[in-house]
Amino acid sequence: MNDCIFCKIVRGELPSFNVYENEKVLAFLDIHPVNPGHTLVIPKKHSPNIFEVLPEDWASVTETARMLAGVLEKTLSAKGVNLMMNNREHAGQLVEPTHVHIIPRFTDDT
Ligand code: 5GP
């Protein structure tokens, strides 16, 4: 067991609004959304960042992000979608485990 906040979400020890999951990944709404539908995709197996995530886990994260980008754009009637990832503190990573942001974009949301 570790104290990682997202691992606690995976284990169901912290609340989350889950959007999708399979055996390798979990996707859930960001607690401080930039826009409605702002979703995080994480590998269920803990890794700190892009430099250490297992290739097969990364493949599942990116395929899930690709799939959810389309689902979120359509269901929220968004005008586009940003995919984003921060790696290491200097690059803006605030929460350690590997995660990809999916941010639906709307008219005049800048
Ligand atoms: P980053 O590390 O890429 O800068 O962003 C981390 C993201 O995780 C932030 O957008 C933040 O709102 C989100 N976040 C931090 N703690 C929690 C949490 O406990 N639950 C959820 N759903 N999101 C979180």
JSON list of C-alpha atoms and ligand atoms in Angstrom, two decimals:
[
{"chain": "A", "resi": 1, "resn": "MET", "atom": "CA", "xyz": [0.00, 0.00, 0.00]},
{"chain": "A", "resi": 2, "resn": "ASN", "atom": "CA", "xyz": [1.18, 3.55, -0.65]},
{"chain": "A", "resi": 3, "resn": "ASP", "atom": "CA", "xyz": [-0.10, 6.99, 0.28]},
{"chain": "A", "resi": 4, "resn": "CYS", "atom": "CA", "xyz": [-0.43, 8.20, -3.33]},
{"chain": "A", "resi": 5, "resn": "ILE", "atom": "CA", "xyz": [-3.67, 10.18, -3.64]},
{"chain": "A", "resi": 6, "resn": "PHE", "atom": "CA", "xyz": [-4.62, 8.68, -7.00]},
{"chain": "A", "resi": 7, "resn": "CYS", "atom": "CA", "xyz": [-3.80, 5.15, -5.82]},
{"chain": "A", "resi": 8, "resn": "LYS", "atom": "CA", "xyz": [-6.25, 5.77, -2.99]},
{"chain": "A", "resi": 9, "resn": "ILE", "atom": "CA", "xyz": [-8.84, 6.69, -5.61]},
{"chain": "A", "resi": 10, "resn": "VAL", "atom": "CA", "xyz": [-8.06, 3.47, -7.52]},
{"chain": "A", "resi": 11, "resn": "ARG", "atom": "CA", "xyz": [-8.49, 1.48, -4.30]},
{"chain": "A", "resi": 12, "resn": "GLY", "atom": "CA", "xyz": [-11.78, 3.26, -3.52]},
{"chain": "A", "resi": 13, "resn": "GLU", "atom": "CA", "xyz": [-10.37, 4.84, -0.35]},
{"chain": "A", "resi": 14, "resn": "LEU", "atom": "CA", "xyz": [-11.07, 8.38, -1.63]},
{"chain": "A", "resi": 15, "resn": "PRO", "atom": "CA", "xyz": [-14.21, 9.49, -3.49]},
{"chain": "A", "resi": 16, "resn": "SER", "atom": "CA", "xyz": [-14.08, 10.14, -7.22]},
{"chain": "A", "resi": 17, "resn": "PHE", "atom": "CA", "xyz": [-16.50, 10.58, -10.09]},
{"chain": "A", "resi": 18, "resn": "ASN", "atom": "CA", "xyz": [-15.35, 7.82, -12.41]},
{"chain": "A", "resi": 19, "resn": "VAL", "atom": "CA", "xyz": [-15.87, 8.22, -16.15]},
{"chain": "A", "resi": 20, "resn": "TYR", "atom": "CA", "xyz": [-14.37, 4.94, -17.38]},
{"chain": "A", "resi": 21, "resn": "GLU", "atom": "CA", "xyz": [-12.21, 2.07, -16.26]},
{"chain": "A", "resi": 22, "resn": "ASN", "atom": "CA", "xyz": [-10.74, -1.17, -17.49]},
{"chain": "A", "resi": 23, "resn": "GLU", "atom": "CA", "xyz": [-8.17, -3.57, -16.02]},
{"chain": "A", "resi": 24, "resn": "LYS", "atom": "CA", "xyz": [-5.28, -1.16, -16.65]},
{"chain": "A", "resi": 25, "resn": "VAL", "atom": "CA", "xyz": [-6.65, 2.38, -16.39]},
{"chain": "A", "resi": 26, "resn": "LEU", "atom": "CA", "xyz": [-9.08, 4.60, -14.49]},
{"chain": "A", "resi": 27, "resn": "ALA", "atom": "CA", "xyz": [-10.53, 7.88, -15.77]},
{"chain": "A", "resi": 28, "resn": "PHE", "atom": "CA", "xyz": [-12.25, 10.28, -13.37]},
{"chain": "A", "resi": 29, "resn": "LEU", "atom": "CA", "xyz": [-13.29, 13.93, -13.22]},
{"chain": "A", "resi": 30, "resn": "ASP", "atom": "CA", "xyz": [-10.70, 16.45, -12.03]},
{"chain": "A", "resi": 31, "resn": "ILE", "atom": "CA", "xyz": [-11.56, 17.90, -8.62]},
{"chain": "A", "resi": 32, "resn": "HIS", "atom": "CA", "xyz": [-10.75, 21.44, -9.87]},
{"chain": "A", "resi": 33, "resn": "PRO", "atom": "CA", "xyz": [-11.97, 21.34, -13.46]},
{"chain": "A", "resi": 34, "resn": "VAL", "atom": "CA", "xyz": [-10.67, 23.87, -15.95]},
{"chain": "A", "resi": 35, "resn": "ASN", "atom": "CA", "xyz": [-13.85, 23.25, -17.95]},
{"chain": "A", "resi": 36, "resn": "PRO", "atom": "CA", "xyz": [-16.88, 20.98, -17.57]},
{"chain": "A", "resi": 37, "resn": "GLY", "atom": "CA", "xyz": [-15.86, 17.38, -18.25]},
{"chain": "A", "resi": 38, "resn": "HIS", "atom": "CA", "xyz": [-12.18, 17.90, -17.35]},
{"chain": "A", "resi": 39, "resn": "THR", "atom": "CA", "xyz": [-11.06, 14.30, -16.92]},
{"chain": "A", "resi": 40, "resn": "LEU", "atom": "CA", "xyz": [-7.86, 12.62, -15.72]},
{"chain": "A", "resi": 41, "resn": "VAL", "atom": "CA", "xyz": [-6.70, 9.26, -17.08]},
{"chain": "A", "resi": 42, "resn": "ILE", "atom": "CA", "xyz": [-4.27, 7.26, -14.94]},
{"chain": "A", "resi": 43, "resn": "PRO", "atom": "CA", "xyz": [-2.70, 3.81, -15.05]},
{"chain": "A", "resi": 44, "resn": "LYS", "atom": "CA", "xyz": [-3.95, 1.71, -12.13]},
{"chain": "A", "resi": 45, "resn": "LYS", "atom": "CA", "xyz": [-0.40, 0.52, -11.49]},
{"chain": "A", "resi": 46, "resn": "HIS", "atom": "CA", "xyz": [1.41, 3.41, -9.79]},
{"chain": "A", "resi": 47, "resn": "SER", "atom": "CA", "xyz": [4.17, 5.23, -11.64]},
{"chain": "A", "resi": 48, "resn": "PRO", "atom": "CA", "xyz": [5.44, 8.76, -11.04]},
{"chain": "A", "resi": 49, "resn": "ASN", "atom": "CA", "xyz": [5.50, 10.15, -14.56]},
{"chain": "A", "resi": 50, "resn": "ILE", "atom": "CA", "xyz": [6.05, 9.52, -18.29]},
{"chain": "A", "resi": 51, "resn": "PHE", "atom": "CA", "xyz": [9.66, 8.52, -17.64]},
{"chain": "A", "resi": 52, "resn": "GLU", "atom": "CA", "xyz": [8.74, 5.50, -15.53]},
{"chain": "A", "resi": 53, "resn": "VAL", "atom": "CA", "xyz": [5.31, 4.36, -16.68]},
{"chain": "A", "resi": 54, "resn": "LEU", "atom": "CA", "xyz": [5.30, 0.86, -18.18]},
{"chain": "A", "resi": 55, "resn": "PRO", "atom": "CA", "xyz": [4.88, 0.91, -21.97]},
{"chain": "A", "resi": 56, "resn": "GLU", "atom": "CA", "xyz": [1.79, -1.31, -21.86]},
{"chain": "A", "resi": 57, "resn": "ASP", "atom": "CA", "xyz": [0.18, 0.92, -19.22]},
{"chain": "A", "resi": 58, "resn": "TRP", "atom": "CA", "xyz": [1.02, 4.03, -21.26]},
{"chain": "A", "resi": 59, "resn": "ALA", "atom": "CA", "xyz": [-0.54, 2.43, -24.33]},
{"chain": "A", "resi": 60, "resn": "SER", "atom": "CA", "xyz": [-3.77, 1.87, -22.38]},
{"chain": "A", "resi": 61, "resn": "VAL", "atom": "CA", "xyz": [-3.74, 5.44, -21.01]},
{"chain": "A", "resi": 62, "resn": "THR", "atom": "CA", "xyz": [-3.32, 6.98, -24.47]},
{"chain": "A", "resi": 63, "resn": "GLU", "atom": "CA", "xyz": [-5.91, 4.75, -26.11]},
{"chain": "A", "resi": 64, "resn": "THR", "atom": "CA", "xyz": [-8.35, 5.58, -23.32]},
{"chain": "A", "resi": 65, "resn": "ALA", "atom": "CA", "xyz": [-7.62, 9.29, -23.71]},
{"chain": "A", "resi": 66, "resn": "ARG", "atom": "CA", "xyz": [-8.18, 9.02, -27.48]},
{"chain": "A", "resi": 67, "resn": "MET", "atom": "CA", "xyz": [-11.50, 7.24, -26.95]},
{"chain": "A", "resi": 68, "resn": "LEU", "atom": "CA", "xyz": [-12.72, 9.56, -24.19]},
{"chain": "A", "resi": 69, "resn": "ALA", "atom": "CA", "xyz": [-11.76, 12.69, -26.15]},
{"chain": "A", "resi": 70, "resn": "GLY", "atom": "CA", "xyz": [-14.35, 11.71, -28.72]},
{"chain": "A", "resi": 71, "resn": "VAL", "atom": "CA", "xyz": [-16.95, 10.65, -26.17]},
{"chain": "A", "resi": 72, "resn": "LEU", "atom": "CA", "xyz": [-16.60, 13.83, -24.12]},
{"chain": "A", "resi": 73, "resn": "GLU", "atom": "CA", "xyz": [-16.63, 16.11, -27.15]},
{"chain": "A", "resi": 74, "resn": "LYS", "atom": "CA", "xyz": [-19.81, 14.50, -28.42]},
{"chain": "A", "resi": 75, "resn": "THR", "atom": "CA", "xyz": [-21.72, 14.14, -25.14]},
{"chain": "A", "resi": 76, "resn": "LEU", "atom": "CA", "xyz": [-20.85, 17.65, -23.93]},
{"chain": "A", "resi": 77, "resn": "SER", "atom": "CA", "xyz": [-21.27, 19.28, -27.35]},
{"chain": "A", "resi": 78, "resn": "ALA", "atom": "CA", "xyz": [-17.75, 20.67, -26.99]},
{"chain": "A", "resi": 79, "resn": "LYS", "atom": "CA", "xyz": [-16.03, 22.52, -29.81]},
{"chain": "A", "resi": 80, "resn": "GLY", "atom": "CA", "xyz": [-12.69, 20.72, -29.33]},
{"chain": "A", "resi": 81, "resn": "VAL", "atom": "CA", "xyz": [-10.55, 18.90, -26.77]},
{"chain": "A", "resi": 82, "resn": "ASN", "atom": "CA", "xyz": [-7.10, 19.49, -25.28]},
{"chain": "A", "resi": 83, "resn": "LEU", "atom": "CA", "xyz": [-4.97, 16.53, -24.16]},
{"chain": "A", "resi": 84, "resn": "MET", "atom": "CA", "xyz": [-2.25, 17.57, -21.72]},
{"chain": "A", "resi": 85, "resn": "MET", "atom": "CA", "xyz": [0.38, 16.02, -19.46]},
{"chain": "A", "resi": 86, "resn": "ASN", "atom": "CA", "xyz": [2.81, 17.56, -16.97]},
{"chain": "A", "resi": 87, "resn": "ASN", "atom": "CA", "xyz": [5.95, 15.65, -16.02]},
{"chain": "A", "resi": 88, "resn": "ARG", "atom": "CA", "xyz": [7.98, 16.66, -12.95]},
{"chain": "A", "resi": 89, "resn": "GLU", "atom": "CA", "xyz": [7.44, 19.67, -10.72]},
{"chain": "A", "resi": 90, "resn": "HIS", "atom": "CA", "xyz": [9.35, 22.04, -12.98]},
{"chain": "A", "resi": 91, "resn": "ALA", "atom": "CA", "xyz": [6.91, 21.24, -15.78]},
{"chain": "A", "resi": 92, "resn": "GLY", "atom": "CA", "xyz": [3.88, 21.92, -13.60]},
{"chain": "A", "resi": 93, "resn": "GLN", "atom": "CA", "xyz": [3.21, 18.43, -12.23]},
{"chain": "A", "resi": 94, "resn": "LEU", "atom": "CA", "xyz": [1.46, 18.97, -8.89]},
{"chain": "A", "resi": 95, "resn": "VAL", "atom": "CA", "xyz": [0.33, 15.39, -8.24]},
{"chain": "A", "resi": 96, "resn": "GLU", "atom": "CA", "xyz": [3.02, 12.75, -8.63]},
{"chain": "A", "resi": 97, "resn": "PRO", "atom": "CA", "xyz": [1.43, 9.78, -10.34]},
{"chain": "A", "resi": 98, "resn": "THR", "atom": "CA", "xyz": [1.27, 9.59, -14.11]},
{"chain": "A", "resi": 99, "resn": "HIS", "atom": "CA", "xyz": [-1.88, 11.26, -15.42]},
{"chain": "A", "resi": 100, "resn": "VAL", "atom": "CA", "xyz": [-3.17, 12.73, -18.66]},
{"chain": "A", "resi": 101, "resn": "HIS", "atom": "CA", "xyz": [-5.67, 15.59, -18.70]},
{"chain": "A", "resi": 102, "resn": "ILE", "atom": "CA", "xyz": [-8.59, 15.61, -21.14]},
{"chain": "A", "resi": 103, "resn": "ILE", "atom": "CA", "xyz": [-10.05, 19.12, -21.29]},
{"chain": "A", "resi": 104, "resn": "PRO", "atom": "CA", "xyz": [-13.16, 19.75, -23.41]},
{"chain": "A", "resi": 105, "resn": "ARG", "atom": "CA", "xyz": [-13.19, 23.21, -24.98]},
{"chain": "A", "resi": 106, "resn": "PHE", "atom": "CA", "xyz": [-16.20, 25.45, -25.51]},
{"chain": "A", "resi": 107, "resn": "THR", "atom": "CA", "xyz": [-16.96, 28.67, -27.33]},
{"chain": "A", "resi": 108, "resn": "ASP", "atom": "CA", "xyz": [-15.47, 31.67, -25.49]},
{"chain": "A", "resi": 109, "resn": "ASP", "atom": "CA", "xyz": [-13.97, 29.57, -22.66]},
{"chain": "A", "resi": 110, "resn": "THR", "atom": "CA", "xyz": [-10.48, 31.11, -22.75]},
{"chain": "B", "resi": 1, "resn": "5GP", "atom": "P1", "xyz": [-0.99, 18.37, -12.56]},
{"chain": "B", "resi": 1, "resn": "5GP", "atom": "O1", "xyz": [-0.20, 17.51, -11.60]},
{"chain": "B", "resi": 1, "resn": "5GP", "atom": "O2", "xyz": [-0.95, 17.84, -13.98]},
{"chain": "B", "resi": 1, "resn": "5GP", "atom": "O3", "xyz": [-0.60, 19.81, -12.49]},
{"chain": "B", "resi": 1, "resn": "5GP", "atom": "O4", "xyz": [-2.51, 18.36, -12.15]},
{"chain": "B", "resi": 1, "resn": "5GP", "atom": "C1", "xyz": [-3.03, 17.52, -11.14]},
{"chain": "B", "resi": 1, "resn": "5GP", "atom": "C2", "xyz": [-4.54, 17.59, -11.22]},
{"chain": "B", "resi": 1, "resn": "5GP", "atom": "O5", "xyz": [-5.07, 16.70, -10.27]},
{"chain": "B", "resi": 1, "resn": "5GP", "atom": "C3", "xyz": [-5.12, 18.97, -10.93]},
{"chain": "B", "resi": 1, "resn": "5GP", "atom": "O6", "xyz": [-5.89, 19.41, -12.05]},
{"chain": "B", "resi": 1, "resn": "5GP", "atom": "C4", "xyz": [-5.98, 18.76, -9.69]},
{"chain": "B", "resi": 1, "resn": "5GP", "atom": "O7", "xyz": [-7.16, 19.51, -9.70]},
{"chain": "B", "resi": 1, "resn": "5GP", "atom": "C5", "xyz": [-6.25, 17.27, -9.73]},
{"chain": "B", "resi": 1, "resn": "5GP", "atom": "N1", "xyz": [-6.44, 16.68, -8.41]},
{"chain": "B", "resi": 1, "resn": "5GP", "atom": "C6", "xyz": [-5.64, 16.81, -7.32]},
{"chain": "B", "resi": 1, "resn": "5GP", "atom": "N2", "xyz": [-6.11, 16.10, -6.29]},
{"chain": "B", "resi": 1, "resn": "5GP", "atom": "C7", "xyz": [-7.23, 15.48, -6.72]},
{"chain": "B", "resi": 1, "resn": "5GP", "atom": "C8", "xyz": [-8.16, 14.60, -6.10]},
{"chain": "B", "resi": 1, "resn": "5GP", "atom": "O8", "xyz": [-8.06, 14.23, -4.92]},
{"chain": "B", "resi": 1, "resn": "5GP", "atom": "N3", "xyz": [-9.20, 14.17, -6.86]},
{"chain": "B", "resi": 1, "resn": "5GP", "atom": "C9", "xyz": [-9.35, 14.54, -8.17]},
{"chain": "B", "resi": 1, "resn": "5GP", "atom": "N4", "xyz": [-10.41, 14.06, -8.83]},
{"chain": "B", "resi": 1, "resn": "5GP", "atom": "N5", "xyz": [-8.49, 15.37, -8.80]},
{"chain": "B", "resi": 1, "resn": "5GP", "atom": "C10", "xyz": [-7.43, 15.84, -8.07]}
]
